XYZ file of C-alpha atoms in Angstrom:
635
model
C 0.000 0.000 0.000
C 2.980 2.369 0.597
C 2.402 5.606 -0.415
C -1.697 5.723 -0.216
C -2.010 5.388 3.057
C -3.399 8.059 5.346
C -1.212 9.401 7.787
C -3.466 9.002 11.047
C -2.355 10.217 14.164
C -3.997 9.557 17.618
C -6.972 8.206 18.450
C -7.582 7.280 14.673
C -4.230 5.988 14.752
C -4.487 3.689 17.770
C -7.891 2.520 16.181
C -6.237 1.168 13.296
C -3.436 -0.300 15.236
C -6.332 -2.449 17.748
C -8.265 -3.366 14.074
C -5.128 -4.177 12.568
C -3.534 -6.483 16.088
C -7.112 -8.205 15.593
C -6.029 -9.695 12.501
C -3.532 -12.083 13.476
C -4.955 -12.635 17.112
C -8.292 -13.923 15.163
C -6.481 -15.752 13.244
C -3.918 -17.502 15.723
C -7.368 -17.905 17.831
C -8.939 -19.679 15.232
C -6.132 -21.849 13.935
C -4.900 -22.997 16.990
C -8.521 -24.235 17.860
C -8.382 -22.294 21.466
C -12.145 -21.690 21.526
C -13.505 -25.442 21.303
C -11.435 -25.213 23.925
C -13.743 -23.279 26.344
C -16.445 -25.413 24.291
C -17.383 -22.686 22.093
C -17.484 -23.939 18.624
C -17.789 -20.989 15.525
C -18.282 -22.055 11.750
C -15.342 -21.230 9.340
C -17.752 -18.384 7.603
C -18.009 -16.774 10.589
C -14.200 -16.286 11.348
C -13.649 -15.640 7.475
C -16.440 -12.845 7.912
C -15.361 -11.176 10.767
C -11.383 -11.145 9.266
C -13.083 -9.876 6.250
C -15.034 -7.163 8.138
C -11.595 -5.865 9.569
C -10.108 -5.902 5.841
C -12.736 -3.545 4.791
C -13.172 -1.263 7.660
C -9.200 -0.676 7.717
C -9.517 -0.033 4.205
C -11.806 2.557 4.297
C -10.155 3.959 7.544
C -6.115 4.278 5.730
C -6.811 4.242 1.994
C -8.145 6.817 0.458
C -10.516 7.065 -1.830
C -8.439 9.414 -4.627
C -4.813 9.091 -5.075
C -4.246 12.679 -4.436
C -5.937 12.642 -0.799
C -3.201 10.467 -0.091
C -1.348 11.565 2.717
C -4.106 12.904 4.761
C -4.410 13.400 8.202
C -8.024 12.421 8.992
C -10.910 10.359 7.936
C -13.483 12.001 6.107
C -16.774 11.471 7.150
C -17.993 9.016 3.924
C -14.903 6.745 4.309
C -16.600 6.535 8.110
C -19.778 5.782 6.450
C -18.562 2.714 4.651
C -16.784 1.728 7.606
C -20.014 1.767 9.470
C -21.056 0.027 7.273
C -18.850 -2.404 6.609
C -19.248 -3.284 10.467
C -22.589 -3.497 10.580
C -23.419 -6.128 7.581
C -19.977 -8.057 8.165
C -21.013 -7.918 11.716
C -24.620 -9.410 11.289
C -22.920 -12.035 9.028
C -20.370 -12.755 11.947
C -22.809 -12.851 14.521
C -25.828 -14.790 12.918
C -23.899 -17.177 10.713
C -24.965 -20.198 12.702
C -28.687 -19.359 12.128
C -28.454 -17.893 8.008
C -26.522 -21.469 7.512
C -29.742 -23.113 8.070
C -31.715 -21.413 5.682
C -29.185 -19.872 2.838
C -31.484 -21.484 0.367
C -34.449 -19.201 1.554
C -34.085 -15.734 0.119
C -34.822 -12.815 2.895
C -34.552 -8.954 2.705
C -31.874 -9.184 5.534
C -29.929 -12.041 3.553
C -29.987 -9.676 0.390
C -29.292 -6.894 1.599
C -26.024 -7.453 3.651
C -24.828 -9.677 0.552
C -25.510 -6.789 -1.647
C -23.623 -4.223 1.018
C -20.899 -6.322 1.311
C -19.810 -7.101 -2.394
C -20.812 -3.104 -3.168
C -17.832 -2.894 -0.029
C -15.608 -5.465 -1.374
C -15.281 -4.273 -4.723
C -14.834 -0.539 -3.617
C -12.232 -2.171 -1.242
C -10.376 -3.842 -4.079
C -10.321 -0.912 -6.394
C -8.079 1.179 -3.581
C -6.081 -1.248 -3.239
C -5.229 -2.881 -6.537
C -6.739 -0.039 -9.000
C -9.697 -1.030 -11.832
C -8.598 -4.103 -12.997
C -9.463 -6.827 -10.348
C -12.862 -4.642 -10.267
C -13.945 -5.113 -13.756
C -12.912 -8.677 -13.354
C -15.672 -9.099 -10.241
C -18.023 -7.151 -12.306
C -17.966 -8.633 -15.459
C -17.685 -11.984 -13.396
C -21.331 -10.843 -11.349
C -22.696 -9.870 -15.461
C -22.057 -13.494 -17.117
C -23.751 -14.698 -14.234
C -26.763 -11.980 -14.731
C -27.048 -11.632 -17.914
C -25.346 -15.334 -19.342
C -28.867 -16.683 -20.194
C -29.218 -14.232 -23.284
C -26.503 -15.161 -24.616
C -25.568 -18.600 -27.038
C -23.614 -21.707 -27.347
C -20.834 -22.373 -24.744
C -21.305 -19.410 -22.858
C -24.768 -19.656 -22.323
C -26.206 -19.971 -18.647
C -29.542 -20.793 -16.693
C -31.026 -17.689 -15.267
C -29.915 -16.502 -11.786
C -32.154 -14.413 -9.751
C -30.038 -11.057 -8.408
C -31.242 -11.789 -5.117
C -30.074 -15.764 -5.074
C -26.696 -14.562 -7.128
C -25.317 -11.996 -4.609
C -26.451 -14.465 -1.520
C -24.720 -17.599 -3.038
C -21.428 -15.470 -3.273
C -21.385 -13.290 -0.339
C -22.705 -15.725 2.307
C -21.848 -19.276 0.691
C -18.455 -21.175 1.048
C -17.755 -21.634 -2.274
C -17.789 -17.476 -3.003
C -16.298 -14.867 -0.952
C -15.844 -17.082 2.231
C -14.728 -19.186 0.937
C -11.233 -21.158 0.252
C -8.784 -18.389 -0.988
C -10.001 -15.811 1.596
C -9.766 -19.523 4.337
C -5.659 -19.500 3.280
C -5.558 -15.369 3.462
C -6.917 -15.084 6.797
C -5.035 -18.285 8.255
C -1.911 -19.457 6.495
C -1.263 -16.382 5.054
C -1.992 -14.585 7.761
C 0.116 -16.751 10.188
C 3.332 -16.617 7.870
C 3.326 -12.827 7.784
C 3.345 -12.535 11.324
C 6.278 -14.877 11.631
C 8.227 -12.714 8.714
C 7.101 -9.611 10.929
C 8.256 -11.162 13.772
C 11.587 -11.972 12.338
C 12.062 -8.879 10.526
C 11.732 -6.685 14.297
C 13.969 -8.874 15.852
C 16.945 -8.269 13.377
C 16.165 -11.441 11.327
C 16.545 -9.342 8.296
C 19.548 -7.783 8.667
C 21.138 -10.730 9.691
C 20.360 -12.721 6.616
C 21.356 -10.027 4.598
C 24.570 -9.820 6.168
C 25.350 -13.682 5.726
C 24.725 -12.941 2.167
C 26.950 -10.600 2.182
C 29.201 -12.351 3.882
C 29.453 -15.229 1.710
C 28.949 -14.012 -1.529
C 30.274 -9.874 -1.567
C 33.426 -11.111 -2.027
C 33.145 -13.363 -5.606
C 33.232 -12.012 -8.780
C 30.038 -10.036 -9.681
C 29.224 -10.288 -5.627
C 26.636 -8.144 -5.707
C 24.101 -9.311 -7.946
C 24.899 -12.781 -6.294
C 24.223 -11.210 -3.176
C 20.867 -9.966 -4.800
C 19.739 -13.123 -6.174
C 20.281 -15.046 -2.873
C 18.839 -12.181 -0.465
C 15.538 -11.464 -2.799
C 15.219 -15.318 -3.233
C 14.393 -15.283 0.513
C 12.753 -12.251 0.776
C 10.568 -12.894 -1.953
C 9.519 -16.071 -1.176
C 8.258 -14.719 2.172
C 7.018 -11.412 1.181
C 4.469 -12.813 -1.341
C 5.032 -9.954 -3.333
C 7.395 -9.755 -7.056
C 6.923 -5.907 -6.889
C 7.175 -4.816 -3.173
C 10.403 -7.216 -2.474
C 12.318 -5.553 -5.945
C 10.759 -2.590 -4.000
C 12.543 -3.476 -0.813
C 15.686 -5.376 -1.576
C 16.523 -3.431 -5.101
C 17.155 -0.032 -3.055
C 20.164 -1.830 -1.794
C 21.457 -4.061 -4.559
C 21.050 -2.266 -8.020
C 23.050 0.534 -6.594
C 25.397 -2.019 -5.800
C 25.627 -3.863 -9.082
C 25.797 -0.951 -10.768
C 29.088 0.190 -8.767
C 30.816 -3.109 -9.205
C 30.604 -2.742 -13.004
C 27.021 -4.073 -14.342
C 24.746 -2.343 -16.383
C 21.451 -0.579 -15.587
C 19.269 -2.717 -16.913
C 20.852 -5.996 -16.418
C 21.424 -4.804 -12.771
C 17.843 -4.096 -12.648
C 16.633 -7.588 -14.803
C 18.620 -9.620 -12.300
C 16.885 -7.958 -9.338
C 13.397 -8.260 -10.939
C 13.807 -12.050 -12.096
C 15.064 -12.993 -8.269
C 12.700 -11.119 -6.114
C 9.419 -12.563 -8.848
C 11.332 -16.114 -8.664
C 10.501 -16.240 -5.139
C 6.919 -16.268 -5.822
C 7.692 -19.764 -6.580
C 10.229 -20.865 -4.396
C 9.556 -23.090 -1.366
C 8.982 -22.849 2.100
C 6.363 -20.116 1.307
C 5.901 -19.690 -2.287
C 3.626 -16.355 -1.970
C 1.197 -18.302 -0.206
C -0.168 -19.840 -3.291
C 1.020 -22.973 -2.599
C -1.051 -22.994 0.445
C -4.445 -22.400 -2.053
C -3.114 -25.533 -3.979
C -2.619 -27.268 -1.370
C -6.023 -26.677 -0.592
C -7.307 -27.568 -4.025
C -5.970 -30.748 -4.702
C -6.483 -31.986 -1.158
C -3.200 -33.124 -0.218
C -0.651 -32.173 2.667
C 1.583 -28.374 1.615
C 4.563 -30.420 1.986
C 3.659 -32.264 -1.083
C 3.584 -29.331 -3.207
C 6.570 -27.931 -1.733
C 8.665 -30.565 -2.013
C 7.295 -30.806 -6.079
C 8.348 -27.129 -6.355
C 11.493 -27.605 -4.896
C 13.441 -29.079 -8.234
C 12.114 -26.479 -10.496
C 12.914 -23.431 -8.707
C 16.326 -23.897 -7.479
C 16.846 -24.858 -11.501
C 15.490 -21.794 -11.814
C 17.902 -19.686 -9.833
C 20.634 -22.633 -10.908
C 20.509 -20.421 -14.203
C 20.313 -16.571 -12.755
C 22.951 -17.607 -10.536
C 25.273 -18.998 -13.584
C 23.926 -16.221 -15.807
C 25.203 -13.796 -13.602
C 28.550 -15.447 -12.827
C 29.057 -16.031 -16.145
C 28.611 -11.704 -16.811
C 30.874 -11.173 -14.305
C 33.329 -12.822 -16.099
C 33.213 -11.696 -19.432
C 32.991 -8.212 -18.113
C 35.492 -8.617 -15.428
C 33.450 -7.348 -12.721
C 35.178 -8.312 -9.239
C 33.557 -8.239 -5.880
C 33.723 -5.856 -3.289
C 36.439 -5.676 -1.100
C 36.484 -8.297 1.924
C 37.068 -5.835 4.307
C 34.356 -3.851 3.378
C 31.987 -6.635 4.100
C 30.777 -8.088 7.333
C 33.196 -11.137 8.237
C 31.736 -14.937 7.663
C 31.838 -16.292 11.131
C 30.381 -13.430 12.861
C 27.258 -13.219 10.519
C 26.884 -17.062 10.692
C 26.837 -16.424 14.482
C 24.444 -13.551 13.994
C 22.207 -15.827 11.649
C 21.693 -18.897 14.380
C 19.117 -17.419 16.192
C 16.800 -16.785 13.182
C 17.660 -20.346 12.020
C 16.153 -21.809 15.050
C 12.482 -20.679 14.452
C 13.040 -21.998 10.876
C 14.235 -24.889 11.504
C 11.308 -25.368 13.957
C 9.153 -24.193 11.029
C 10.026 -27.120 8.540
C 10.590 -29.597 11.613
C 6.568 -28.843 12.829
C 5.553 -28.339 9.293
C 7.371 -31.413 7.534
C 8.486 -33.840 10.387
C 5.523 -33.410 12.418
C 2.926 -32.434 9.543
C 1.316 -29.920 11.574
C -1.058 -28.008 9.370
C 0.802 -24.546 7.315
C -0.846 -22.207 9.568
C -0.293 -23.703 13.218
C 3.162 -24.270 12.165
C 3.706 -20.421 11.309
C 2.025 -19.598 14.325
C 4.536 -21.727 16.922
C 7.595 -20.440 14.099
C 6.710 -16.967 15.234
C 5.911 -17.574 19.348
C 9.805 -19.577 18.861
C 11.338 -16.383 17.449
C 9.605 -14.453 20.530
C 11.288 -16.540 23.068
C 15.219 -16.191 21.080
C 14.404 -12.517 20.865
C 13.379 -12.438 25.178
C 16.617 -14.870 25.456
C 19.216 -12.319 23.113
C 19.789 -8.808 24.638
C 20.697 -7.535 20.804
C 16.629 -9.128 19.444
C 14.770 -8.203 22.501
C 11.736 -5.860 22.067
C 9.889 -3.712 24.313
C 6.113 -4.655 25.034
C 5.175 -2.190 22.347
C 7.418 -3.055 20.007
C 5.746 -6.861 20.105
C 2.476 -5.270 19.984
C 3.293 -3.361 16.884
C 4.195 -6.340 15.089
C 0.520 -7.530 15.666
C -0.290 -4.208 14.306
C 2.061 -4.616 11.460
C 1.176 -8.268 10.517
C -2.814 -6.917 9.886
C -1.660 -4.358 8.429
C 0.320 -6.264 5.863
C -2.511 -8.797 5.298
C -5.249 -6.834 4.212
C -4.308 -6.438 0.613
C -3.450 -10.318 0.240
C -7.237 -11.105 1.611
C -8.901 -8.898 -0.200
C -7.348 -10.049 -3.093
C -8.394 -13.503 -2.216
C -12.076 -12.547 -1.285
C -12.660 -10.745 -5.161
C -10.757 -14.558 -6.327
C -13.052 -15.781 -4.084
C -16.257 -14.032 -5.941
C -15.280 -15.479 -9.332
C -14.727 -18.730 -8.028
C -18.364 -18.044 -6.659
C -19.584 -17.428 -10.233
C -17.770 -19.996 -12.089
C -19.452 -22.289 -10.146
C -23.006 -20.989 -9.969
C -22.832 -20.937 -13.763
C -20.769 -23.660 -14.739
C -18.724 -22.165 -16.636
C -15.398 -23.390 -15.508
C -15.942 -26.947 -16.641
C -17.881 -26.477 -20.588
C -15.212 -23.577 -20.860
C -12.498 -26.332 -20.220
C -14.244 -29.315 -22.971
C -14.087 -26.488 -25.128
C -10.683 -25.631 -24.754
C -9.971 -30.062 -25.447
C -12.378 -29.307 -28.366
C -9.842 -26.487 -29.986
C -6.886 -28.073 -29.144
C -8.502 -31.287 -30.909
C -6.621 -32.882 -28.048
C -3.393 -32.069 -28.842
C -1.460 -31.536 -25.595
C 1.283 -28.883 -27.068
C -1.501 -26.948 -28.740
C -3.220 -26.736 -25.184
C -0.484 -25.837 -22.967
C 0.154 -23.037 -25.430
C -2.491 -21.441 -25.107
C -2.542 -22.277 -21.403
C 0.415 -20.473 -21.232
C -0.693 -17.681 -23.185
C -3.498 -17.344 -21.205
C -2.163 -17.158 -17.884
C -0.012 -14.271 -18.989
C -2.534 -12.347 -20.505
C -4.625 -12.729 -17.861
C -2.055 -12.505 -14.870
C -0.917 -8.714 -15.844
C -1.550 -6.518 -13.753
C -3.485 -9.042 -11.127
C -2.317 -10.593 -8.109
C -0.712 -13.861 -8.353
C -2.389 -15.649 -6.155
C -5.160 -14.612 -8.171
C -4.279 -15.239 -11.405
C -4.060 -18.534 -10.104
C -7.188 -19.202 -8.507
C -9.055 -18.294 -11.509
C -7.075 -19.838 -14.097
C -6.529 -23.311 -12.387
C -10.778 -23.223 -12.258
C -10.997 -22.280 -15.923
C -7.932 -24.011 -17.652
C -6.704 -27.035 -15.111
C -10.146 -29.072 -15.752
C -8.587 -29.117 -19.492
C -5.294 -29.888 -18.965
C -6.180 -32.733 -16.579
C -9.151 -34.169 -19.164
C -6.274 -34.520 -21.692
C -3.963 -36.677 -19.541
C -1.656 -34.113 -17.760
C -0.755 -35.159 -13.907
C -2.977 -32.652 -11.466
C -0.207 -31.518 -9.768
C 1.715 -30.708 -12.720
C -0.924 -28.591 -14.198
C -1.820 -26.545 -11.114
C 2.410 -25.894 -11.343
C 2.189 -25.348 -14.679
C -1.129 -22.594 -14.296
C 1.094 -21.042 -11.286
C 4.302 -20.851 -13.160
C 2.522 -18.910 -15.833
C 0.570 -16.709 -13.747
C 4.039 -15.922 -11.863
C 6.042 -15.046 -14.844
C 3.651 -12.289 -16.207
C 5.132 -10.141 -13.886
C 8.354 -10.411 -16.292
C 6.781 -10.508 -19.339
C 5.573 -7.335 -21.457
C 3.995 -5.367 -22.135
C 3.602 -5.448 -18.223
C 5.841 -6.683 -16.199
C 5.235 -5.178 -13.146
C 8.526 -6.478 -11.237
C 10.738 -4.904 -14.552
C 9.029 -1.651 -13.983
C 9.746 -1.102 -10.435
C 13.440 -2.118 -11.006
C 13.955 -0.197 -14.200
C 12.642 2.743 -12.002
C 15.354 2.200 -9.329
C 18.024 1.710 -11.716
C 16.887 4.311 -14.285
C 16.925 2.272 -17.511
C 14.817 1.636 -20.150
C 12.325 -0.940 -19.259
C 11.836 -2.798 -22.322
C 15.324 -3.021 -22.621
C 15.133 -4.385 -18.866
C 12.595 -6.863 -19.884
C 14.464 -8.447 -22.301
C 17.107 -9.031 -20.336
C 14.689 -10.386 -17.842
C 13.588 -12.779 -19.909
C 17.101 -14.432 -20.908
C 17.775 -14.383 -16.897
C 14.563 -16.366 -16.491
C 14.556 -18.668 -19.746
C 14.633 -21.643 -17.466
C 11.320 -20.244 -16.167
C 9.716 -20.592 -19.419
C 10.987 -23.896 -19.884
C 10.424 -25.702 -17.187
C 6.782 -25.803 -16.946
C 6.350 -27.900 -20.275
C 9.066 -29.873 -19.198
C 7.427 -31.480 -15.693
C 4.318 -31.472 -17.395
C 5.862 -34.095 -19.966
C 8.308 -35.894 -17.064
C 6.830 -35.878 -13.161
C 10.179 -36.859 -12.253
C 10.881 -32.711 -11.490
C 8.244 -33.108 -8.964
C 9.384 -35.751 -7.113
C 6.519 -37.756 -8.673
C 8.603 -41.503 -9.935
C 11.504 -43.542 -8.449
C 14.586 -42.138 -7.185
C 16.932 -43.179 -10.396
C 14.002 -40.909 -12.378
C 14.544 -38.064 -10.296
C 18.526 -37.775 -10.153
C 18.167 -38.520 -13.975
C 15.940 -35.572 -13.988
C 18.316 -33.555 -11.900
C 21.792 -34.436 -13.302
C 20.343 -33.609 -17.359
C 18.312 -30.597 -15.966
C 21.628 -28.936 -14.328
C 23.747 -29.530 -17.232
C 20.967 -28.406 -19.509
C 20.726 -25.298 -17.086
C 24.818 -24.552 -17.246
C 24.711 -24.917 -21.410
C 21.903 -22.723 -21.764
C 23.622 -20.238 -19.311
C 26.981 -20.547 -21.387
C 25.054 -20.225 -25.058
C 22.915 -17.072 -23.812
C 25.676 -14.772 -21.799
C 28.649 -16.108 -24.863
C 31.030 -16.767 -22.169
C 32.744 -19.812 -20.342
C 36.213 -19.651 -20.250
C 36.331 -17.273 -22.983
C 33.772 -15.728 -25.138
C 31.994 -18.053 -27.333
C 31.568 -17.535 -30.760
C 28.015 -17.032 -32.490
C 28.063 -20.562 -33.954
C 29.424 -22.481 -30.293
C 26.839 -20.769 -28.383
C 23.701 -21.583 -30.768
C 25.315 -25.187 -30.184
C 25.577 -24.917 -26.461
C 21.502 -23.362 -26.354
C 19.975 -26.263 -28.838
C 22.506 -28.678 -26.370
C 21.323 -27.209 -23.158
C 17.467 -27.545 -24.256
C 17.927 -31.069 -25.568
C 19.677 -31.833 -22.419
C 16.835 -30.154 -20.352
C 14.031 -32.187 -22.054
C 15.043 -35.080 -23.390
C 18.466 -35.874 -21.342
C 16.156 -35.581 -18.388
C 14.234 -38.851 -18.984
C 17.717 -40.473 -20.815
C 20.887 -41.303 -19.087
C 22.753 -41.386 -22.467
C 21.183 -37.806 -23.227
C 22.189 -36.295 -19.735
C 25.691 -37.801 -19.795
C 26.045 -36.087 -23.050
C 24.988 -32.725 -22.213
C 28.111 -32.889 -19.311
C 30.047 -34.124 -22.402
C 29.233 -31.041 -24.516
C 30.291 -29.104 -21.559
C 33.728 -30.560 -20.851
C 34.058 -30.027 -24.799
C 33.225 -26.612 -25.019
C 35.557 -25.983 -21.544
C 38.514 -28.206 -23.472
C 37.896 -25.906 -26.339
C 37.755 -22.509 -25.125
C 41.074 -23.238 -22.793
C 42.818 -23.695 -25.936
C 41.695 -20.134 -27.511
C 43.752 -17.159 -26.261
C 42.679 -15.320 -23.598
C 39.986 -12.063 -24.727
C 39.882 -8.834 -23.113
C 36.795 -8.114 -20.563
C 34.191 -6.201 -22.307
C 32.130 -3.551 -20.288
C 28.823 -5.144 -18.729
């Protein structure tokens, strides 16, 4: 939200702070299961609507309604209309749940008319937050529904009654309460507070100083520095933008003193922070919604997403190493940076809460959110027991504060998802729009994942990932899965696709915000973005054609998939930057990109295959060492 926020001071301020440290104490409440406790049992709709209440009244309480009010120093008195509002009907739904579930089928004037208040509030909530777009995607959604019965052919629908259409998505649990908001206000929710929580107590700094620590000192150091550091960020930030935001104040000034470019300084810092989207523990949250989805345990699908993305930063990592050296960019100065032991030292602390994170999550399969929740309540008790991470009573408190803060855009995100889930369902349009997608494609696989792909870009810019996903996995996976593709692998493959339209144009919201710190030209940024994250591109048709990547098959499959995969990752790296121990010529790096793909694909299902593509790479090294050495050219 950044810079449209209200600047509230006082008593408006400590209201927002008490709505805000409700968000995460409802939600640590209702995960942890403390009220069955005291034998008070609540419906999941009834949590979901009360967190959603608080979404919408801090909303209208921080964000104003015009970009140039932003700033302001009070509330004017409509914004305390809607929150009125927005407390009353989310209220009623809150409080009365357990008698409307009885009789959601019956239509009443009280039923109607807080469904119809509280979409009218959602949608106005959305467009502060995420602009027009995610609005004219609820409204057109809430049309088709309307209006689908005039129409013809596939898209044609039975008639919905307003009344029975803005009930079924506002109060139902397949609409606005239901799954996507269930992750936002619980896993999402608990994670956040245990990045918070990390972040106060110096769990930020001191990751970024083991970073620095290990890698400042290599060639290019900084950008290696910057794909490690926004890896981690990014994958618990949850968002592309606001991580290349946070970390790329600090590294593309530092790339660009060490020797690289503007806008490969700024495409390296845009490709890590949106890779983390996808990388596991955390993977935006998304993974959490999938999780949901196809019914299985989260550390299933982060185990399957574990392959792909560190392939995926395999190649940044190599691309950028292998820049460094044809440029002959050095890294900084070891005295300059903070010394290894030390910062390893400095880093224990934080590694205890995460290593009690994947021991409670993976070890003890605890469910995503209760495992954030204890992750967080660890790093409270190393910050009490370390002088240099201990807080002061407010300090803790303002974390709470922080955390609900932080969570409000993700949910209401989710709840608009949520609303086109809603009508997707109510009209059916999810599944005929898949058989007709099988129908085009004439069941040809590559046909269909192409314009999968195509799809989930187009439709991802400009829109939330998490989304872009929930939408497109309702509307495209059915297809994908009717034509024989594993269901994991085509939720991955919807996800990957949704992910990388934040580096594709005309977009490309994560190029953007790093072109603007580095002061390039963005297109030319995006292109370089897009040979940093080639393997991005790739790798979703490849698990789609060999479930070995997800850890679906034997263990011979899988280090097959692995061993072909890396050396298809290194030639691709060597063919696209022209360097390995020298620069390549035109003609050996076409050979090393067709290698490295052949490698990727096919060598990743054939031992002969894989073992070649390490052959092509001791060849090409065996090669260039016998070639003079070339002067550095400028990165």
């Amino acid at each position: 939200m950044g810079d449209k926020r209200r600047d509230l001071q006082g008593a408006w301020g400590v209201l927002v702070n008490v709505l805000a440290a409700l968000m995460p104490l409802s939600a640590l409440v209702y995960a942890l299961r403390i009220l069955p406790e005291f034998g008070i049992i609540i419906y999941k709709e009834q949590f979901l609507a009360f967190f959603l209440t608080l979404c919408l009244a801090l909303t209208f309480l921080t964000i104003p309604a015009l970009a140039r009010n932003n700033g302001e120093r009070h509330v004017p008195w409509y914004d305390l209309v809607l929150t009125l509002l927005a407390l009353t009907a989310g209220g009623y739904v809150a409080l009365r749940y357990h008698v409307l579930i009885g009789e959601l089928g019956l239509i009443t004037d009280d039923k109607v008319i807080a469904s119809t208040i509280g979409l009218a509030l959602l949608l106005e909530a959305v467009r502060r937050h995420a602009g027009w777009t995610m609005v004219i995607i609820g409204l057109l959604a809430l049309s088709y529904a309307y209006f689908g019965h005039y129409l013809s052919g596939m898209f044609e629908t039975r008639p919905v009654r307003f009344e029975r259409l803005v009930i079924y998505n506002f109060l139902g649990d397949g609409g606005v309460l239901g799954i996507p908001l269930y992750v936002a206000g619980t896993v999402v929710t608990a994670f956040i507070l245990f990045g918070q929580m990390l972040f106060r107590t110096g769990g930020g700094q001191a990751i970024s100083d083991l970073a620095f620590a290990a890698m400042g000192h290599r060639r290019g150091g900084p950008a290696k520095v910057a794909v490690v550091s926004s890896a981690l960020f990014g994958s618990l930030s949850g968002s592309a933008a606001a991580n290349v935001a946070t970390t790329g104040m600090l590294t593309i000034p530092m790339m660009r003193r060490v020797g690289y470019s503007a806008p490969k300084a700024a495409a390296v810092e845009a490709v890590a922070s949106t890779g983390g989207l996808v990388l596991p523990p955390v993977m935006a949250a998304t993974g959490f919604i999938m999780a949901e989805f196809l019914g299985v345990p989260y550390a299933t699908i982060a185990l399957a997403a574990a392959i792909p993305a560190l392939l995926f930063y395999l190649c940044v990592y190599l691309q950028v190493d292998l820049e460094a050296a044809r440029a002959g960019i050095q890294g900084w100065d070891a005295d300059d940076l903070p010394k290894l032991k030390p910062a390893i030292i400095a880093v224990l602390p934080v590694a205890v809460p995460f290593a009690v994170l994947l021991y409670v999550l993976f070890g003890m399969s605890w469910s995503p959110e209760a495992s954030a929740f204890i992750a967080a309540g660890v790093t409270v008790v190393a910050s009490l027991a370390m002088p240099r991470m201990r807080q002061t009573l407010w300090g803790y408190v303002e974390v709470l504060a922080k955390s609900g803060d932080a969570v409000v855009f993700v949910a209401t995100m989710c709840a608009i998802a949520g609303l086109v889930v809603g009508v997707l369902g109510i009209t059916g349009l999810g599944a005929s729009l898949s058989q007709n997608l099988v129908e085009i494609a004439d069941g040809n696989l590559w046909i269909l994942l192409l314009v999968a792909a195509i799809g989930c870009i187009i439709l991802g810019m400009g829109v939330p990932v998490t989304a872009t996903y929930i939408i497109l996995i309702i509307l495209v996976g059915p297809a994908l899965v009717q034509v024989g593709v594993n269901e994991l692998a085509a939720h991955m493959f919807v996800f990957y696709f949704g992910t990388l339209s934040f580096l594709t144009p005309p977009v490309c919201i994560s190029v953007f915000v790093a072109a603007s710190i580095a002061k390039s030209d963005p297109m030319v940024t995006a292109g370089y973005a897009l040979r940093f994250a080639v393997v991005a591109y790739l790798m979703p048709f490849i698990f789609v054609f060999n479930e070995a990547f997800l850890l679906q098959g034997d263990s011979l499959a899988i280090a097959n998939a692995v061993i072909g995969a890396a050396a298809g990752v290194f030639l691709l790296s060597i063919g696209l930057v022209g360097f390995f121990a020298n620069r390549l010529s035109w003609p050996l790096r076409l050979v090393a990109i067709v290698c490295g793909v052949i490698a990727m694909s096919l060598g990743s299902s054939s031992w002969p295959l894989a073992v070649a593509g390490l052959a092509v790479i001791a060849a090409l090294y065996v090669v260039q060492r016998r070639r003079p050495a070339v002067s550095a050219e400028p990165g």
